[in-house]
Tab-separated table of C-alpha atoms in Angstrom:
chain	number	residue	atom	x	y	z
A	1	UNK	CA	-2.676	26.452	-2.106
A	2	UNK	CA	-0.513	25.203	0.748
A	3	UNK	CA	0.067	21.379	0.225
A	4	UNK	CA	2.154	18.330	0.255
A	5	UNK	CA	1.965	16.111	-2.895
A	6	UNK	CA	2.768	12.384	-3.398
A	7	UNK	CA	3.217	10.470	-6.872
A	8	UNK	CA	1.961	8.129	-7.697
A	9	UNK	CA	-1.354	7.789	-5.507
A	10	UNK	CA	-1.364	3.798	-6.295
A	11	UNK	CA	1.315	1.363	-7.499
A	12	UNK	CA	1.512	-2.296	-8.129
A	13	UNK	CA	4.990	-3.666	-9.069
A	14	UNK	CA	7.044	-6.654	-8.813
A	15	UNK	CA	9.600	-7.712	-6.434
A	16	UNK	CA	13.071	-6.296	-7.367
A	17	UNK	CA	11.702	-3.503	-9.536
A	18	UNK	CA	13.265	-0.146	-8.483
A	19	UNK	CA	10.647	2.401	-7.904
A	20	UNK	CA	10.613	6.067	-6.409
A	21	UNK	CA	7.803	7.805	-4.842
A	22	UNK	CA	7.855	11.389	-4.951
A	23	UNK	CA	7.223	14.091	-2.234
A	24	UNK	CA	6.878	17.678	-2.902
A	25	UNK	CA	5.866	20.653	-0.660
A	26	UNK	CA	5.229	24.220	-1.502
A	27	UNK	CA	5.366	25.855	2.101
A	28	UNK	CA	9.278	26.144	2.525
A	29	UNK	CA	9.189	23.459	5.274
A	30	UNK	CA	12.618	22.390	6.667
A	31	UNK	CA	11.527	19.145	7.830
A	32	UNK	CA	10.139	16.282	5.776
A	33	UNK	CA	9.575	12.808	6.607
A	34	UNK	CA	8.318	9.260	5.368
A	35	UNK	CA	5.989	7.122	7.241
A	36	UNK	CA	4.677	3.963	6.471
A	37	UNK	CA	1.221	2.952	8.074
A	38	UNK	CA	0.007	-1.098	8.627
A	39	UNK	CA	-2.917	-2.168	9.816
A	40	UNK	CA	-2.380	-2.624	13.870
A	41	UNK	CA	0.852	-0.808	13.713
A	42	UNK	CA	0.055	2.855	13.146
A	43	UNK	CA	2.601	5.025	11.573
A	44	UNK	CA	6.175	4.296	11.723
A	45	UNK	CA	8.856	6.605	10.380
A	46	UNK	CA	11.124	5.482	7.530
A	47	UNK	CA	13.393	8.516	7.067
A	48	UNK	CA	13.218	12.177	7.928
A	49	UNK	CA	15.243	15.224	6.865
A	50	UNK	CA	15.965	18.379	8.849
A	51	UNK	CA	16.986	20.356	5.904
A	52	UNK	CA	18.850	19.973	2.588
A	53	UNK	CA	21.338	17.230	2.278
A	54	UNK	CA	20.313	16.402	5.971
A	55	UNK	CA	18.837	13.040	6.467
A	56	UNK	CA	18.725	10.524	8.968
A	57	UNK	CA	17.151	6.994	9.776
A	58	UNK	CA	13.692	6.621	11.308
A	59	UNK	CA	12.516	3.405	12.978
A	60	UNK	CA	12.285	1.091	9.802
A	61	UNK	CA	14.759	2.351	7.212
A	62	UNK	CA	15.751	-0.886	6.023
A	63	UNK	CA	15.306	-1.230	2.267
A	64	UNK	CA	14.524	2.415	1.887
A	65	UNK	CA	16.517	5.296	0.470
A	66	UNK	CA	15.898	8.846	0.551
A	67	UNK	CA	17.508	12.118	-0.862
A	68	UNK	CA	16.856	15.967	0.007
A	69	UNK	CA	18.843	17.724	-2.815
A	70	UNK	CA	16.312	20.500	-2.941
A	71	UNK	CA	13.984	22.004	-0.070
A	72	UNK	CA	10.650	21.265	-1.628
A	73	UNK	CA	11.494	17.460	-2.738
A	74	UNK	CA	11.844	14.307	-0.563
A	75	UNK	CA	11.741	11.308	-2.880
A	76	UNK	CA	11.520	7.794	-1.373
A	77	UNK	CA	13.318	5.177	-3.047
A	78	UNK	CA	13.055	1.209	-3.130
A	79	UNK	CA	15.981	-0.215	-4.849
A	80	UNK	CA	14.673	-3.599	-4.643
A	81	UNK	CA	11.332	-3.765	-3.437
A	82	UNK	CA	9.881	-6.779	-1.496
A	83	UNK	CA	6.328	-8.058	-0.600
A	84	UNK	CA	7.019	-7.233	2.840
A	85	UNK	CA	7.133	-3.273	1.758
A	86	UNK	CA	3.459	-3.488	0.523
A	87	UNK	CA	1.899	-0.731	2.605
A	88	UNK	CA	0.479	2.838	2.574
A	89	UNK	CA	3.161	5.450	2.432
A	90	UNK	CA	2.741	9.007	3.741
A	91	UNK	CA	5.080	11.985	3.277
A	92	UNK	CA	4.696	14.821	5.968
A	93	UNK	CA	6.314	18.148	5.965
A	94	UNK	CA	6.604	20.929	8.926
A	95	UNK	CA	8.422	24.353	9.510
A	96	UNK	CA	11.102	23.283	12.168
A	97	UNK	CA	10.728	19.567	13.292
A	98	UNK	CA	8.397	17.033	14.673
A	99	UNK	CA	7.346	19.510	17.571
A	100	UNK	CA	5.739	21.512	14.806
A	101	UNK	CA	2.170	20.716	13.080
A	102	UNK	CA	2.894	18.129	10.388
A	103	UNK	CA	1.311	18.536	6.948
A	104	UNK	CA	0.531	15.270	5.475
A	105	UNK	CA	0.384	14.324	1.552
A	106	UNK	CA	-2.786	12.009	0.487
A	107	UNK	CA	-0.785	8.845	0.815
A	108	UNK	CA	0.725	6.316	-1.726
A	109	UNK	CA	-0.858	2.957	-1.817
A	110	UNK	CA	1.795	0.450	-2.764
A	111	UNK	CA	1.651	-3.425	-3.578
A	112	UNK	CA	4.695	-5.411	-4.357
A	113	UNK	CA	3.659	-8.824	-6.000
B	1	UNK	CA	12.901	2.586	22.388
B	2	UNK	CA	9.942	4.704	23.245
B	3	UNK	CA	6.518	3.711	22.586
B	4	UNK	CA	2.819	5.024	22.277
B	5	UNK	CA	-0.183	2.845	23.325
B	6	UNK	CA	-3.668	3.320	22.086
B	7	UNK	CA	-6.088	1.265	24.065
B	8	UNK	CA	-8.726	0.757	21.857
B	9	UNK	CA	-8.475	-0.149	18.155
B	10	UNK	CA	-11.795	0.235	17.251
B	11	UNK	CA	-14.674	2.100	19.138
B	12	UNK	CA	-18.430	2.394	18.086
B	13	UNK	CA	-20.734	4.861	19.567
B	14	UNK	CA	-23.723	6.370	18.896
B	15	UNK	CA	-24.352	10.042	18.385
B	16	UNK	CA	-24.352	12.287	21.083
B	17	UNK	CA	-22.528	9.735	23.308
B	18	UNK	CA	-19.256	10.929	25.104
B	19	UNK	CA	-15.828	9.868	23.968
B	20	UNK	CA	-12.691	9.067	25.425
B	21	UNK	CA	-9.806	7.520	23.500
B	22	UNK	CA	-6.880	6.409	25.887
B	23	UNK	CA	-3.287	7.399	24.957
B	24	UNK	CA	-0.324	6.097	27.091
B	25	UNK	CA	3.593	6.678	26.200
B	26	UNK	CA	6.529	5.240	27.976
B	27	UNK	CA	9.077	8.047	28.158
B	28	UNK	CA	9.904	9.936	31.705
B	29	UNK	CA	11.336	13.136	30.020
B	30	UNK	CA	9.853	16.190	28.590
B	31	UNK	CA	7.342	15.511	25.770
B	32	UNK	CA	5.298	16.997	23.216
B	33	UNK	CA	2.095	15.268	22.782
B	34	UNK	CA	-0.584	15.261	19.708
B	35	UNK	CA	-3.579	13.856	18.556
B	36	UNK	CA	-3.904	13.746	14.665
B	37	UNK	CA	-7.160	12.776	12.787
B	38	UNK	CA	-7.825	11.209	9.730
B	39	UNK	CA	-11.440	11.664	8.209
B	40	UNK	CA	-12.383	9.232	5.440
B	41	UNK	CA	-11.001	10.279	2.177
B	42	UNK	CA	-9.028	13.226	3.894
B	43	UNK	CA	-5.038	13.861	4.790
B	44	UNK	CA	-4.085	13.205	8.244
B	45	UNK	CA	-4.512	16.445	10.017
B	46	UNK	CA	-3.763	17.828	13.705
B	47	UNK	CA	-6.608	17.772	15.937
B	48	UNK	CA	-4.721	19.205	19.044
B	49	UNK	CA	-1.317	19.447	20.940
B	50	UNK	CA	0.260	19.698	24.246
B	51	UNK	CA	3.782	21.508	24.817
B	52	UNK	CA	3.516	22.928	28.265
B	53	UNK	CA	1.141	24.820	30.667
B	54	UNK	CA	-2.417	23.949	31.259
B	55	UNK	CA	-2.469	20.179	30.989
B	56	UNK	CA	-6.113	20.475	29.542
B	57	UNK	CA	-5.895	21.582	25.934
B	58	UNK	CA	-8.629	22.080	23.462
B	59	UNK	CA	-8.703	21.644	19.702
B	60	UNK	CA	-10.773	21.715	16.679
B	61	UNK	CA	-14.447	20.365	16.481
B	62	UNK	CA	-14.815	20.336	20.208
B	63	UNK	CA	-12.141	18.082	21.137
B	64	UNK	CA	-9.984	18.243	24.125
B	65	UNK	CA	-7.311	16.219	25.913
B	66	UNK	CA	-5.673	16.124	29.253
B	67	UNK	CA	-1.833	15.375	29.848
B	68	UNK	CA	-1.386	13.719	33.177
B	69	UNK	CA	2.311	13.309	33.642
B	70	UNK	CA	2.189	10.909	36.555
B	71	UNK	CA	0.151	8.384	34.549
B	72	UNK	CA	2.068	9.040	31.278
B	73	UNK	CA	-1.428	9.516	29.711
B	74	UNK	CA	-2.911	11.831	27.099
B	75	UNK	CA	-6.403	11.079	26.749
B	76	UNK	CA	-8.749	12.427	24.110
B	77	UNK	CA	-12.069	13.501	24.944
B	78	UNK	CA	-15.397	15.013	23.523
B	79	UNK	CA	-18.601	15.251	25.655
B	80	UNK	CA	-21.018	14.753	22.759
B	81	UNK	CA	-19.823	12.963	19.301
B	82	UNK	CA	-21.568	13.356	15.846
B	83	UNK	CA	-21.747	11.356	12.936
B	84	UNK	CA	-19.166	13.536	11.217
B	85	UNK	CA	-16.597	12.613	13.960
B	86	UNK	CA	-16.226	9.179	12.236
B	87	UNK	CA	-12.466	8.855	11.506
B	88	UNK	CA	-9.266	7.350	12.780
B	89	UNK	CA	-7.467	9.015	15.511
B	90	UNK	CA	-3.797	8.714	16.139
B	91	UNK	CA	-1.687	9.898	18.992
B	92	UNK	CA	1.693	10.949	18.935
B	93	UNK	CA	4.687	11.834	21.090
B	94	UNK	CA	7.933	13.814	20.395
B	95	UNK	CA	10.282	12.787	23.159
B	96	UNK	CA	13.031	15.666	23.950
B	97	UNK	CA	16.368	14.472	24.796
B	98	UNK	CA	15.696	10.822	23.404
B	99	UNK	CA	14.285	11.034	20.100
B	100	UNK	CA	14.232	14.672	19.261
B	101	UNK	CA	13.659	14.441	15.534
B	102	UNK	CA	10.803	11.967	15.530
B	103	UNK	CA	7.499	11.768	16.298
B	104	UNK	CA	6.303	8.439	17.761
B	105	UNK	CA	2.977	7.093	16.916
B	106	UNK	CA	0.235	4.862	18.392
B	107	UNK	CA	-1.506	2.270	16.462
B	108	UNK	CA	-4.734	4.240	15.813
B	109	UNK	CA	-8.220	4.079	17.030
B	110	UNK	CA	-11.066	3.752	14.374
B	111	UNK	CA	-14.049	5.315	15.616
B	112	UNK	CA	-17.356	4.832	14.205
B	113	UNK	CA	-20.407	7.111	15.040
B	114	UNK	CA	-23.919	5.433	14.451
B	115	UNK	CA	-26.242	8.057	13.358
């Protein structure tokens, strides 16, 4: 089944404790991206990747890192999480870019205490 | 920076009512336009999209949207809603020549259909 998976689905952590949210797609998509969703603000793009080893900042990259060592995986890293990073995070992928249909993961709900 | 505005954050309708959700964007050049939907407990999924050609586009589940370039708008419509249309709806824009590799999203509209 074609899908985008994210892990974990729910995470409670404390300020400063490094964490990684994994994202994997099995559709051989070139474009992958991370979003955060906050009430009243919609989805805001954190980082995106056009292909392996090609990543770029979105609108809200501060406090986040990403890597794209393999085509299927695009992990989101929070080196030192802070309470303002409490949010719902979505990973998405598509064939050739944002103009193509985006396929979304189920979301990761993060609470930073 | 580009922006996308969705006029209503919450809409409550009765079954069989007509629906129109507003979406306006700020970019004056070539755009690709999208509506995505998130049903309760499900992933975000594409409802419909506009690239070029006929400004009236049809999507899944009886939804349609009209691109009006002069008004920078891409409103979503459905003539008769059903209880199963309860969901959150997002408008998104890909602005060619400005932020080619990004999608800019509206804040979303939560639609509740009363049975």
